[in-house]
PDB file of C-alpha atoms in Angstrom:
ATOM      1  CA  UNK A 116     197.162 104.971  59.876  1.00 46.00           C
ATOM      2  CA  UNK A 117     196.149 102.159  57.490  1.00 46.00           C
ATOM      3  CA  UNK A 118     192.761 102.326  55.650  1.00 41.00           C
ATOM      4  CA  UNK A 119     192.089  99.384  56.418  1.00 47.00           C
ATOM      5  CA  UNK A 120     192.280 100.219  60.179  1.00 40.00           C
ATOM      6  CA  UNK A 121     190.531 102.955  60.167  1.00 39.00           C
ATOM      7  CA  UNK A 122     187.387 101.098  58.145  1.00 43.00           C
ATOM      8  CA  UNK A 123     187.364  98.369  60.906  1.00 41.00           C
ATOM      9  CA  UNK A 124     187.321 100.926  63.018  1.00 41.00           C
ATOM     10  CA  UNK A 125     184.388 103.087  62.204  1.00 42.00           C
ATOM     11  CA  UNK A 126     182.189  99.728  61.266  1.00 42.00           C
ATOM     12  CA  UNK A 127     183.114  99.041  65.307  1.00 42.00           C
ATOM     13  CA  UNK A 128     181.761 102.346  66.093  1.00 39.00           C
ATOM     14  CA  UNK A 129     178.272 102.097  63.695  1.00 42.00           C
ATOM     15  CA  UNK A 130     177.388  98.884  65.463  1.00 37.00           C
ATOM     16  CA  UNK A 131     177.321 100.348  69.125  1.00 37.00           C
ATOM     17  CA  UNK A 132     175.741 103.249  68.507  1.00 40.00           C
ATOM     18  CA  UNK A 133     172.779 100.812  66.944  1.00 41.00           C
ATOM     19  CA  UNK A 134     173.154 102.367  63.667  1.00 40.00           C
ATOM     20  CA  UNK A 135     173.302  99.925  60.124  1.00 38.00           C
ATOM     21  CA  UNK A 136     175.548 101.384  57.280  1.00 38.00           C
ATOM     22  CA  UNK A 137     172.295 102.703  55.886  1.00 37.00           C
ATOM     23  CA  UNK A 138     171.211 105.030  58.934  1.00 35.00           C
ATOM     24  CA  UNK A 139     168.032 103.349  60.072  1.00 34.00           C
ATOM     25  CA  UNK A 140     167.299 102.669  63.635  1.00 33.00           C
ATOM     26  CA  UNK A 141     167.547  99.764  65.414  1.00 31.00           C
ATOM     27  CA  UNK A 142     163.601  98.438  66.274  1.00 33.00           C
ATOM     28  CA  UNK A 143     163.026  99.072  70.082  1.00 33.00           C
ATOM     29  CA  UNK A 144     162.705  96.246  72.363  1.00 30.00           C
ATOM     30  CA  UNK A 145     159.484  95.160  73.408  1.00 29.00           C
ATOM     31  CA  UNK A 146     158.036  93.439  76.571  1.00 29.00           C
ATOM     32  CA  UNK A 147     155.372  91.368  77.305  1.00 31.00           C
ATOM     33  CA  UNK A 148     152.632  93.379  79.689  1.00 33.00           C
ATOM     34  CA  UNK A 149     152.365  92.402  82.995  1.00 33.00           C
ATOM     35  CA  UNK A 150     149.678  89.391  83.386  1.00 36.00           C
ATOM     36  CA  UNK A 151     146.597  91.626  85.437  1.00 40.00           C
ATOM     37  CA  UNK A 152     146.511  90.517  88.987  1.00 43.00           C
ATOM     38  CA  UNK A 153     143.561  90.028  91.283  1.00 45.00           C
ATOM     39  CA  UNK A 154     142.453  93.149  93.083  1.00 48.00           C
ATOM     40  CA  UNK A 155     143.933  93.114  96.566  1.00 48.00           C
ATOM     41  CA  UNK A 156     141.351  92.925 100.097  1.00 46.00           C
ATOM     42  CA  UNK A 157     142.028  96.773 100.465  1.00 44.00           C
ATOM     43  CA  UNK A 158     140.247  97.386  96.940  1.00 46.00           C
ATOM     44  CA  UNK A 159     137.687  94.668  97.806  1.00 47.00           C
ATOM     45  CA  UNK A 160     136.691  96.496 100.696  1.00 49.00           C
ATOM     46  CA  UNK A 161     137.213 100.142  98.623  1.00 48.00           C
ATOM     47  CA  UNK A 162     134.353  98.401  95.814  1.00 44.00           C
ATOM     48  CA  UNK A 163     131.873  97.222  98.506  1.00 44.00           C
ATOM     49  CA  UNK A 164     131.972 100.682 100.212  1.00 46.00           C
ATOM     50  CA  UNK A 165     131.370 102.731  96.863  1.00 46.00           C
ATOM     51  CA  UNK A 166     128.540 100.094  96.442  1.00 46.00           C
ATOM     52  CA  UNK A 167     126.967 100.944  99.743  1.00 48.00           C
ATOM     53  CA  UNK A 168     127.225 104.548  99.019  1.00 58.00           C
ATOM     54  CA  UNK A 169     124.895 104.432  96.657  1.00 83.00           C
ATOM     55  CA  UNK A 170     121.942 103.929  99.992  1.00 90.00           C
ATOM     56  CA  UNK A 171     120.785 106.987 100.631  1.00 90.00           C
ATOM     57  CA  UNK A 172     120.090 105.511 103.547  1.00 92.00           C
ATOM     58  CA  UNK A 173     120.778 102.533 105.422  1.00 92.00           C
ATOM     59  CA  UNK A 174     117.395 101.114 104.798  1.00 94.00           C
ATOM     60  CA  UNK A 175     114.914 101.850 102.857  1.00 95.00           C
ATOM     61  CA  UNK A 176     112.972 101.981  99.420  1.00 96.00           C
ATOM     62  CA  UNK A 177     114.390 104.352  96.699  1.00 96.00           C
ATOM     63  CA  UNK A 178     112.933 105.580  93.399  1.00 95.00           C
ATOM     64  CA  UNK A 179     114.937 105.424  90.739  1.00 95.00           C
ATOM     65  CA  UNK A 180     115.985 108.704  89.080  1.00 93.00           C
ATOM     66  CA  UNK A 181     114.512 108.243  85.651  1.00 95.00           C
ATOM     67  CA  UNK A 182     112.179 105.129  85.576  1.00 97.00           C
ATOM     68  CA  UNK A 183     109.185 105.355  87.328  1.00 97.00           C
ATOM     69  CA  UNK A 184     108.697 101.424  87.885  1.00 97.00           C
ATOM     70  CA  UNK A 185     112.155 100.825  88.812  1.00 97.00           C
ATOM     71  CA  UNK A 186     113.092 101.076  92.421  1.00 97.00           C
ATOM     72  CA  UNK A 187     115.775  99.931  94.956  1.00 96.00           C
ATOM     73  CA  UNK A 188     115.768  98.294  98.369  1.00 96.00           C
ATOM     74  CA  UNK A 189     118.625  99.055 101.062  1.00 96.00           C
ATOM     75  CA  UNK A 190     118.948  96.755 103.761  1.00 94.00           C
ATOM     76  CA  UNK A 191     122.136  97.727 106.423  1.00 93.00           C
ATOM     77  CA  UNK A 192     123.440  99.612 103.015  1.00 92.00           C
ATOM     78  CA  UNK A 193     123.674  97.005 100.798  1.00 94.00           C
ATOM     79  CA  UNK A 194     121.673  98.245  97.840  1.00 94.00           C
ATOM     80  CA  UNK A 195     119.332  95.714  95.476  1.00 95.00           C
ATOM     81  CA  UNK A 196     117.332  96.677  92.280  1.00 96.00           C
ATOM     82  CA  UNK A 197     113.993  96.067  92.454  1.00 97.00           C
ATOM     83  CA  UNK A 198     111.177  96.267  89.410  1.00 97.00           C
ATOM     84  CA  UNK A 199     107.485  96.995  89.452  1.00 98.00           C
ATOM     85  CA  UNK A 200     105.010  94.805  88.099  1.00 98.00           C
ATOM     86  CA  UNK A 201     104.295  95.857  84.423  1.00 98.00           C
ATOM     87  CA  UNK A 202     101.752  98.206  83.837  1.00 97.00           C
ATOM     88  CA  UNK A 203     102.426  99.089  88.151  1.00 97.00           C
ATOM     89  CA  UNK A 204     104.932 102.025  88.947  1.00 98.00           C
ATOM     90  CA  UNK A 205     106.900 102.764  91.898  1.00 97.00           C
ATOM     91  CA  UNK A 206     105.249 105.031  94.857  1.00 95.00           C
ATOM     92  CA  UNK A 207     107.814 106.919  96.306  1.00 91.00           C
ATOM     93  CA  UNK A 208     105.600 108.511  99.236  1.00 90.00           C
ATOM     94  CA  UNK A 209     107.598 106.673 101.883  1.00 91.00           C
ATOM     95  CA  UNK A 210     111.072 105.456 101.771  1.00 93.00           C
ATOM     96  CA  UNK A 211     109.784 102.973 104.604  1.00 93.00           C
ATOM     97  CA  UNK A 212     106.963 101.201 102.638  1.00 93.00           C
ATOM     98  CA  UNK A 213     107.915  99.175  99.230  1.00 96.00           C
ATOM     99  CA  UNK A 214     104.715  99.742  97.390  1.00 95.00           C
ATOM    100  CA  UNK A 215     104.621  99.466  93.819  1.00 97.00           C
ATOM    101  CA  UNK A 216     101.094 101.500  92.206  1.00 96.00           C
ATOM    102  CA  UNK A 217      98.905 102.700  89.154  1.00 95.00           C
ATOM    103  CA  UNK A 218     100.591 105.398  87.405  1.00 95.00           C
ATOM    104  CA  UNK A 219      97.785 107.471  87.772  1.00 92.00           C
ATOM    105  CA  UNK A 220      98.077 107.874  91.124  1.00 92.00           C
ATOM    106  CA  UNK A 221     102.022 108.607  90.653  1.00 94.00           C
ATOM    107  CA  UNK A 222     103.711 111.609  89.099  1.00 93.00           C
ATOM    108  CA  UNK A 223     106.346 110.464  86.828  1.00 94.00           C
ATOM    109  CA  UNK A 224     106.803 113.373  85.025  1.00 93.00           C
ATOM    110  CA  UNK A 225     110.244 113.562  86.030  1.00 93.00           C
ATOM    111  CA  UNK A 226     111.263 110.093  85.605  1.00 94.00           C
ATOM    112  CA  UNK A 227     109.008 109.238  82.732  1.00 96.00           C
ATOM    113  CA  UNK A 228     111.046 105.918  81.052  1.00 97.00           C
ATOM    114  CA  UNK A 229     109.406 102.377  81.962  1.00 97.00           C
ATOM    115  CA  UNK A 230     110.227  98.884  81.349  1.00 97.00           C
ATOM    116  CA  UNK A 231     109.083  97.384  77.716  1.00 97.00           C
ATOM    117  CA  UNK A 232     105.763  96.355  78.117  1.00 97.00           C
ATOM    118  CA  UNK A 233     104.345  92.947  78.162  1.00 97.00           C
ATOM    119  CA  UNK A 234     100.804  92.877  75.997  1.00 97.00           C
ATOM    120  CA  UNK A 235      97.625  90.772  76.921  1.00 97.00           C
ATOM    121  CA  UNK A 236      94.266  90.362  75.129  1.00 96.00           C
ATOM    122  CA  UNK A 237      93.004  93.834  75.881  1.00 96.00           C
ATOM    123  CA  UNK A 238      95.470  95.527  77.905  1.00 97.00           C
ATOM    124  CA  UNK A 239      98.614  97.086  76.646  1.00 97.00           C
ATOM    125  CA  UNK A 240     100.497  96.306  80.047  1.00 97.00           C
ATOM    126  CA  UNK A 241      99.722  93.558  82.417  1.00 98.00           C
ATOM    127  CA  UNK A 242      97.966  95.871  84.632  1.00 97.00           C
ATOM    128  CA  UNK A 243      96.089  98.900  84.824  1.00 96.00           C
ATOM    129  CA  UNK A 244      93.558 100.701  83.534  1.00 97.00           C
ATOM    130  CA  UNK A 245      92.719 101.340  79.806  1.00 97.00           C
ATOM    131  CA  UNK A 246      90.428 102.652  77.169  1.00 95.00           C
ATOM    132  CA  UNK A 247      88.411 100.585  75.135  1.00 96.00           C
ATOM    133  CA  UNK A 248      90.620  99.619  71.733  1.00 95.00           C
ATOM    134  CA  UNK A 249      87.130 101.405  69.253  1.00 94.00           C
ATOM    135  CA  UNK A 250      87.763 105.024  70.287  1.00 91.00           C
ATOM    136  CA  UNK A 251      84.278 105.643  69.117  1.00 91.00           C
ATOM    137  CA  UNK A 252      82.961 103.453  72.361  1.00 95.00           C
ATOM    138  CA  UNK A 253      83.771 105.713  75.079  1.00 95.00           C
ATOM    139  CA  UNK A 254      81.898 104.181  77.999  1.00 95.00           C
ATOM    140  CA  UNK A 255      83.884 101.054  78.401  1.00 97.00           C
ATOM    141  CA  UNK A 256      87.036 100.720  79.615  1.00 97.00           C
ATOM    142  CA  UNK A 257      89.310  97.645  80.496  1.00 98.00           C
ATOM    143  CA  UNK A 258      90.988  96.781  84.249  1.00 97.00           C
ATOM    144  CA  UNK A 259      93.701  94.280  84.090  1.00 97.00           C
ATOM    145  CA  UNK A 260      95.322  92.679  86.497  1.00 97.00           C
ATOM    146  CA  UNK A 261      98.503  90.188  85.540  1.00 97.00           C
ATOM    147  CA  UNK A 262      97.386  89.745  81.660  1.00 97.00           C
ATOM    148  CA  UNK A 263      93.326  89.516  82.271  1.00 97.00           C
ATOM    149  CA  UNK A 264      90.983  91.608  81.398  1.00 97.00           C
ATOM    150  CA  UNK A 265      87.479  92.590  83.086  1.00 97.00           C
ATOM    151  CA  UNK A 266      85.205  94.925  81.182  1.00 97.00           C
ATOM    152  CA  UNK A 267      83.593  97.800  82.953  1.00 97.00           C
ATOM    153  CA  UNK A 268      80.958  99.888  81.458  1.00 97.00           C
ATOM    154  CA  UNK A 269      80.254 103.316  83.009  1.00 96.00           C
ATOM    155  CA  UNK A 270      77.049 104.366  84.305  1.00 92.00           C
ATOM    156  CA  UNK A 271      74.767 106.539  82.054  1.00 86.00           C
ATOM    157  CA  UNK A 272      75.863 109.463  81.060  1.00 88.00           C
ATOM    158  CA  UNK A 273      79.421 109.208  81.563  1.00 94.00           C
ATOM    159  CA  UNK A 274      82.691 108.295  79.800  1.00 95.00           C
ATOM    160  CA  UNK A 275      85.706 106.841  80.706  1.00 97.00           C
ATOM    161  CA  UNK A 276      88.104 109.483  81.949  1.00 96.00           C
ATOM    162  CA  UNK A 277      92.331 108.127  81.082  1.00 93.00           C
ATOM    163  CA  UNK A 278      93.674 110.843  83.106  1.00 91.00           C
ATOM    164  CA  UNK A 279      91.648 109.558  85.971  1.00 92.00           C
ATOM    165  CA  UNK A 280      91.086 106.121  85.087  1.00 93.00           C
ATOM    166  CA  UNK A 281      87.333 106.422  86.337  1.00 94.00           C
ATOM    167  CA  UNK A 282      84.013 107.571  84.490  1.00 96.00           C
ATOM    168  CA  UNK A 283      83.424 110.957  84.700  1.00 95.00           C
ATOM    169  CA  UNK A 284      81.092 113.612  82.538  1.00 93.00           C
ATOM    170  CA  UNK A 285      82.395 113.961  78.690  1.00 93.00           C
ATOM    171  CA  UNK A 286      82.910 117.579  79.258  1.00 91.00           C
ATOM    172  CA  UNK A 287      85.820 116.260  82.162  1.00 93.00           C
ATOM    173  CA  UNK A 288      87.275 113.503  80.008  1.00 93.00           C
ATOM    174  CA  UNK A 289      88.156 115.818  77.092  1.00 91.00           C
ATOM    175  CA  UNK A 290      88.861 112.908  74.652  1.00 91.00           C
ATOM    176  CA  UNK A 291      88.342 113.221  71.180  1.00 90.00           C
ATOM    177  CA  UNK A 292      84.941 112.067  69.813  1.00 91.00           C
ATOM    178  CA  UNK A 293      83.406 111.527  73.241  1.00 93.00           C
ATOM    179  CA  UNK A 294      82.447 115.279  73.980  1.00 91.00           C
ATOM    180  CA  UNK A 295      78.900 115.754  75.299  1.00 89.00           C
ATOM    181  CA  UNK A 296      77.436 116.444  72.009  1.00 87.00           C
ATOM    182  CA  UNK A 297      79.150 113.037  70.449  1.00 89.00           C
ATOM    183  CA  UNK A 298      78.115 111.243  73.320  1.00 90.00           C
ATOM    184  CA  UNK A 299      74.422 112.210  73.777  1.00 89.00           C
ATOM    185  CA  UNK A 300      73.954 113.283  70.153  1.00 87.00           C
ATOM    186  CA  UNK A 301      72.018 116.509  71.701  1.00 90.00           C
ATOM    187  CA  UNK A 302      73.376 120.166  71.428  1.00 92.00           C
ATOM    188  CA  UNK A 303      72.253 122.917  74.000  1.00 94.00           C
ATOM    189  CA  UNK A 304      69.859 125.219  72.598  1.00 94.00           C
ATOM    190  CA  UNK A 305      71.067 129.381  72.020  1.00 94.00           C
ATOM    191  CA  UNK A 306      69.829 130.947  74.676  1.00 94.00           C
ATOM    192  CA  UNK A 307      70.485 134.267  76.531  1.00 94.00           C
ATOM    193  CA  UNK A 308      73.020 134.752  79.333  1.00 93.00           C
ATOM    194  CA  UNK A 309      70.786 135.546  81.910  1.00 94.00           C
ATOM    195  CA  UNK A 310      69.029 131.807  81.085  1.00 93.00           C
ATOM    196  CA  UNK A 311      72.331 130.291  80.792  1.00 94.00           C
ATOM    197  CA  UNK A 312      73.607 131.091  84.123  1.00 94.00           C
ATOM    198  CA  UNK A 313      70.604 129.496  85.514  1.00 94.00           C
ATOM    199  CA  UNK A 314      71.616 126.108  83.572  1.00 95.00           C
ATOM    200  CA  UNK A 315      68.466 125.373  81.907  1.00 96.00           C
ATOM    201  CA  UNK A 316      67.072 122.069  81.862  1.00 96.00           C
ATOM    202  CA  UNK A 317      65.626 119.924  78.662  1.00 96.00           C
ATOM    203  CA  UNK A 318      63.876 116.575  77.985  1.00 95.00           C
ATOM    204  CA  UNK A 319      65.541 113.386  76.767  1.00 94.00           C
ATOM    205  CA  UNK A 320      63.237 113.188  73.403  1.00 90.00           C
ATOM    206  CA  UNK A 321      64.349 109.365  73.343  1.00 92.00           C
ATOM    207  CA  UNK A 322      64.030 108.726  77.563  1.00 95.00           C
ATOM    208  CA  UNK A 323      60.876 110.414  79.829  1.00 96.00           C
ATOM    209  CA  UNK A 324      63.233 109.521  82.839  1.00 96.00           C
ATOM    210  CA  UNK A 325      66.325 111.213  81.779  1.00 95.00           C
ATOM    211  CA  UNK A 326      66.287 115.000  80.977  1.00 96.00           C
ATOM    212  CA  UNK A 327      69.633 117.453  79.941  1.00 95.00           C
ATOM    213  CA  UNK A 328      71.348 120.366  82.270  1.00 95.00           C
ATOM    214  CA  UNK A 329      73.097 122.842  80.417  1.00 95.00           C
ATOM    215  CA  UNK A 330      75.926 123.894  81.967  1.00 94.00           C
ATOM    216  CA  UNK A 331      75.890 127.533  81.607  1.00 94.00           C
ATOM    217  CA  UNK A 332      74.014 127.324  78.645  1.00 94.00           C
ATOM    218  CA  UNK A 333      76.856 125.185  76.951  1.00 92.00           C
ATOM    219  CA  UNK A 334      77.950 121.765  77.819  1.00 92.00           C
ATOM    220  CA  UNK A 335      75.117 119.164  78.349  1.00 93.00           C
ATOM    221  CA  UNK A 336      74.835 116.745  81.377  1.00 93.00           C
ATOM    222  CA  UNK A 337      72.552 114.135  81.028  1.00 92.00           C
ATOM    223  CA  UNK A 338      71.015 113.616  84.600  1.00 93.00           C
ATOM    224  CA  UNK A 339      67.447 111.345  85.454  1.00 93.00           C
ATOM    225  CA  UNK A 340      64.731 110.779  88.005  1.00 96.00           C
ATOM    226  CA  UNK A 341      64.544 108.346  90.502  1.00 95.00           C
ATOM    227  CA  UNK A 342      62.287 104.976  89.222  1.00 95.00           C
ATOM    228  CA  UNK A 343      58.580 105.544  88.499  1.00 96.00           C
ATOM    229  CA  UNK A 344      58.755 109.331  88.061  1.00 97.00           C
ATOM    230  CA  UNK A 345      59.393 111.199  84.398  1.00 97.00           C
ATOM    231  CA  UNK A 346      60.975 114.721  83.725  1.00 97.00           C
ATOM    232  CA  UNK A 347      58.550 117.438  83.577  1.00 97.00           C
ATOM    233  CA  UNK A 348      59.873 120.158  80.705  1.00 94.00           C
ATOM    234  CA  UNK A 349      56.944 122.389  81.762  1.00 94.00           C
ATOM    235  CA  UNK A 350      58.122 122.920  85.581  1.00 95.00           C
ATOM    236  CA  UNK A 351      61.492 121.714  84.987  1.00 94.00           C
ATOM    237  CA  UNK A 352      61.261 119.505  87.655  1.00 96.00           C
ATOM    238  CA  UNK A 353      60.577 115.168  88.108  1.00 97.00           C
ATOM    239  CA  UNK A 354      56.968 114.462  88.257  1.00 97.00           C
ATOM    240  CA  UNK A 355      54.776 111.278  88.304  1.00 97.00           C
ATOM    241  CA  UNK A 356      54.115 110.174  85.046  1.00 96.00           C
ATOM    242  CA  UNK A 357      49.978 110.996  85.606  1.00 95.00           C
ATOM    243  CA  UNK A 358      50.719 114.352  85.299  1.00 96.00           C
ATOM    244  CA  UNK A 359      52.774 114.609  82.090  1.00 96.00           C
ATOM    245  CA  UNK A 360      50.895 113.292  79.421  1.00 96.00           C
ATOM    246  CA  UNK A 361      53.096 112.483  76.630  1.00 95.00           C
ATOM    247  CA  UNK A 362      55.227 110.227  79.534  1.00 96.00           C
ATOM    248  CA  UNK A 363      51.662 108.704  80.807  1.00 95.00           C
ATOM    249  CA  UNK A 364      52.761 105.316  80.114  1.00 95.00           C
ATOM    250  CA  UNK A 365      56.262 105.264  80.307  1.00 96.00           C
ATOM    251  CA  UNK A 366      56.344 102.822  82.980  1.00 96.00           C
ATOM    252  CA  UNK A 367      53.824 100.561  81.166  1.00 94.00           C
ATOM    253  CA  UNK A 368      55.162  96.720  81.652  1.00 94.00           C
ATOM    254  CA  UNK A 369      57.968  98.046  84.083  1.00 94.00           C
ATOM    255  CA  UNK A 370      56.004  99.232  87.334  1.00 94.00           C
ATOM    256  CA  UNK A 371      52.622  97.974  87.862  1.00 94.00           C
ATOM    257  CA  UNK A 372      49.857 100.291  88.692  1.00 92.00           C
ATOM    258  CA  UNK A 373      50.159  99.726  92.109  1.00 93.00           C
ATOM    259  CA  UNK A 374      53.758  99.482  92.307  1.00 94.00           C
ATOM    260  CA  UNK A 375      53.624 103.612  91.175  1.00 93.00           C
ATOM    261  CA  UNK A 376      50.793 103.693  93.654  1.00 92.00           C
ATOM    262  CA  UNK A 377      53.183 102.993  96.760  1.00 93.00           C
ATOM    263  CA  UNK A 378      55.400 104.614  95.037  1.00 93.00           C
ATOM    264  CA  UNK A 379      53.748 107.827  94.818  1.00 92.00           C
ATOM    265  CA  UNK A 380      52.077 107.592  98.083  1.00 92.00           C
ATOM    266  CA  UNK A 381      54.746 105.589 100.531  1.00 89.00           C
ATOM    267  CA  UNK A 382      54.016 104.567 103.831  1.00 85.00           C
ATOM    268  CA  UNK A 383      54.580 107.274 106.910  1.00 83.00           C
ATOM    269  CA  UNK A 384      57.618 105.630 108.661  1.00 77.00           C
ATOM    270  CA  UNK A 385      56.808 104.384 112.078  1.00 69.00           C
ATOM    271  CA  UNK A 386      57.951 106.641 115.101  1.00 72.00           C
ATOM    272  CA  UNK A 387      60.460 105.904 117.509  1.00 71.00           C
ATOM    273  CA  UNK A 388      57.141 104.698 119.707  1.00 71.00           C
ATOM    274  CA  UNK A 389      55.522 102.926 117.560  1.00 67.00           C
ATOM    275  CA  UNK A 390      58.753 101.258 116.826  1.00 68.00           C
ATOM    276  CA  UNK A 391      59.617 100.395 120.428  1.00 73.00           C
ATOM    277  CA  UNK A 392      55.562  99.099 120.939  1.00 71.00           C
ATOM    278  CA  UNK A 393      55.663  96.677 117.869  1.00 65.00           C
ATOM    279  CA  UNK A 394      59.275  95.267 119.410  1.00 67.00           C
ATOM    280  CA  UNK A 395      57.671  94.405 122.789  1.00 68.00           C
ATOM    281  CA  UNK A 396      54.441  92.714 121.251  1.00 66.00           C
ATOM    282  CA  UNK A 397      57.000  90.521 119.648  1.00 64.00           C
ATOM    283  CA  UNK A 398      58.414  89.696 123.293  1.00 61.00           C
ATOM    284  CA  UNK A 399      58.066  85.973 124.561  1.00 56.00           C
ATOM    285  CA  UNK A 400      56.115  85.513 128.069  1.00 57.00           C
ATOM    286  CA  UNK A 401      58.409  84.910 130.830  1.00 55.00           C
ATOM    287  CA  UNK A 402      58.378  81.123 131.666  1.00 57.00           C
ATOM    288  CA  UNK A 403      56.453  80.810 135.057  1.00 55.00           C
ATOM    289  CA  UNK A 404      58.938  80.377 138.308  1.00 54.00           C
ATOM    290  CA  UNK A 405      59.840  77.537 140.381  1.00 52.00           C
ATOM    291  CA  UNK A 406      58.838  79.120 143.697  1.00 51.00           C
ATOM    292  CA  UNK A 407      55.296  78.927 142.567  1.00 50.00           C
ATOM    293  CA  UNK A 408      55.612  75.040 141.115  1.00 51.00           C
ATOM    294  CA  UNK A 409      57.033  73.856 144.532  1.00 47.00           C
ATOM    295  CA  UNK A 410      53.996  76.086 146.730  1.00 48.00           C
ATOM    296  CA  UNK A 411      51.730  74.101 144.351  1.00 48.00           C
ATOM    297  CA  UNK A 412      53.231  70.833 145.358  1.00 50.00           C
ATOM    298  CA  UNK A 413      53.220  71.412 148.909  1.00 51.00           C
ATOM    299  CA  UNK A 414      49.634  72.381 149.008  1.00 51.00           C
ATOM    300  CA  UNK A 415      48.752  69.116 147.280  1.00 48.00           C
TER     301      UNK A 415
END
C-alpha cells in the first residue's frame, strides 16, 4: 500500500475518534441550564400546607420556642408572627388569650432571648419595672410604661425587690449594698439563743416611733407605732409618749396636746341602739293628710 495512503488514512481515523496528533482531548460540549420555571399549583398548594403545619392548632396563640416576647397567632391555620411590646413578654398560660406581660410574672428560663431593647430616660426597655440607676439608693425604683418613667419610693423600711419588682424587707431583696445593716445602718446586738428565738426588739436611737425586730437574733426589721404613740425599750412594747421620758415630746409641733388626748382616750363607739335612736331623731315629720284638711273645710 502507498505511504501516502496509509498517512491519509490514519489522520482520517485521529479526527473521529476526537483525538489531535498530539493526544489531547477534545473540550466537552457544554449547554446552557435550563431557564428555572415557576413552581407549578400542585407545589403552591404543597408550600401553603407546610406553612399551615406549623399551627399547632387551628387557632390560637403560640409561644415561641426560644424568645420569650415573640409569639404567633393562628387563625383557620394560617400562622402570623406576632411581637411583644418591649420591655413586655409573651404569657403563654392560655393558647386562647393573646396577652403579652412583665417578665416577672413569666418564666422564660427556657426561652430566655428577647428583642434588642429600645432605651428611655430611666428605663432600659420601654416598659417594666427597674432599679434605680445609683445602686447605693435602694428604695426607689422606676415603672415605665411606653418610654416614661414614674418614680416610686418604697415605704419605710423596705427596698426595692428586682426579682419581685415590689418593695420588700432588705433581708428578701438580697441585693448588694442594700442588706439590713446597709440600709438601716444598725447591727443586731450578740445575744444568746434562747433571746434570739424570741426576736428581741430595740429602739430607733434616731426615731421614738420606729423601733428594730431581730429576726432570730440576726437580721433587723425596722417596724413602728401607729401616730402619737413611741416605742417603749423597757416593756418592749408601743406606749404613749407620757410614759417614756426620753420620747416625752416627740410629738411636739406634730399632734397637739389634745389631739394625743383623743388619741389616747377615743370615744366608746356608739351601739347598734344608740345608732338606730340618733337615725330616727334625724327623721322628718310626716306631712299632715288630706282627709283631715277636707274634714276641716267641711266643718267651716
Amino acid at each position: 500500500m502507498d505511504v501516502r495512503l496509509v498517512a491519509i488514512i490514519l489522520c482520517h481515523i485521529a479526527l473521529l475518534s476526537g483525538q489531535s496528533t498530539g493526544g489531547r482531548k477534545r473540550p466537552p460540549t457544554t449547554t446552557a441550564a435550563a431557564p428555572r420555571q415557576r413552581p407549578t399549583a400542585v407545589e403552591d398548594e404543597e408550600a401553603v400546607d407546610q406553612q399551615e403545619s406549623e399551627c399547632p392548632e387551628p387557632n390560637g396563640f403560640f409561644a415561641d420556642a426560644s424568645q420569650c416576647d415573640k409569639y404567633y397567632a393562628c387563625s383557620d391555620n394560617k400562622i402570623t408572627e406576632k411581637l411583644c411590646p418591649d420591655g413586655m413578654v409573651f404569657n403563654d398560660y392560655s393558647s386562647q388569650q393573646e396577652k403579652c406581660d412583665l417578665p416577672l410574672n413569666i418564666d422564660c428560663s427556657q426561652r430566655p432571648a428577647l428583642q434588642t431593647p429600645q432605651p428611655a430616660e430611666k428605663c432600659p426597655r420601654q416598659n417594666g419595672y427597674f432599679a434605680h440607676e445609683d445602686k447605693k439608693i435602694c428604695d426607689k425604683f422606676y415603672y415605665c410604661v411606653d418610654g416614661k418613667f414614674n418614680a416610686i419610693t418604697c415605704p419605710g423600711g423596705l427596698v426595692y425587690n428586682e426579682k419581685s419588682g415590689i418593695c420588700t424587707w432588705p433581708d428578701e431583696a438580697k441585693k448588694k449594698g442594700c442588706s439590713s445593716q446597709d440600709v438601716f445602718n444598725f447591727r443586731c446586738p450578740n445575744v444568746t439563743s434562747d433571746i434570739a428565738l424570741q426576736h428581741p426588739r430595740y429602739a430607733n436611737p434616731e426615731d421614738c416611733q420606729f423601733f428594730y425586730v431581730c429576726v432570730n437574733g440576726e437580721t433587723p426589721r425596722r417596724n413602728g407605732c401607729k401616730m402619737g404613740q413611741v416605742f417603749n425599750e423597757a416593756s418592749g412594747k408601743c406606749d404613749w409618749p407620757r410614759n417614756v421620758p426620753e420620747c416625752a415630746d416627740w410629738y411636739k409641733g406634730i399632734l397637739t396636746d389634745e389631739e394625743l388626748y383623743n388619741l389616747e382616750n377615743p370615744k366608746p363607739k356608739e351601739t347598734s341602739k344608740e345608732k338606730e335612736a340618733a337615725a330616727a331623731s334625724r327623721r322628718k315629720p310626716s306631712r299632715p293628710s288630706t282627709t283631715k284638711r277636707t274634714f276641716a273645710e267641711d266643718d267651716e
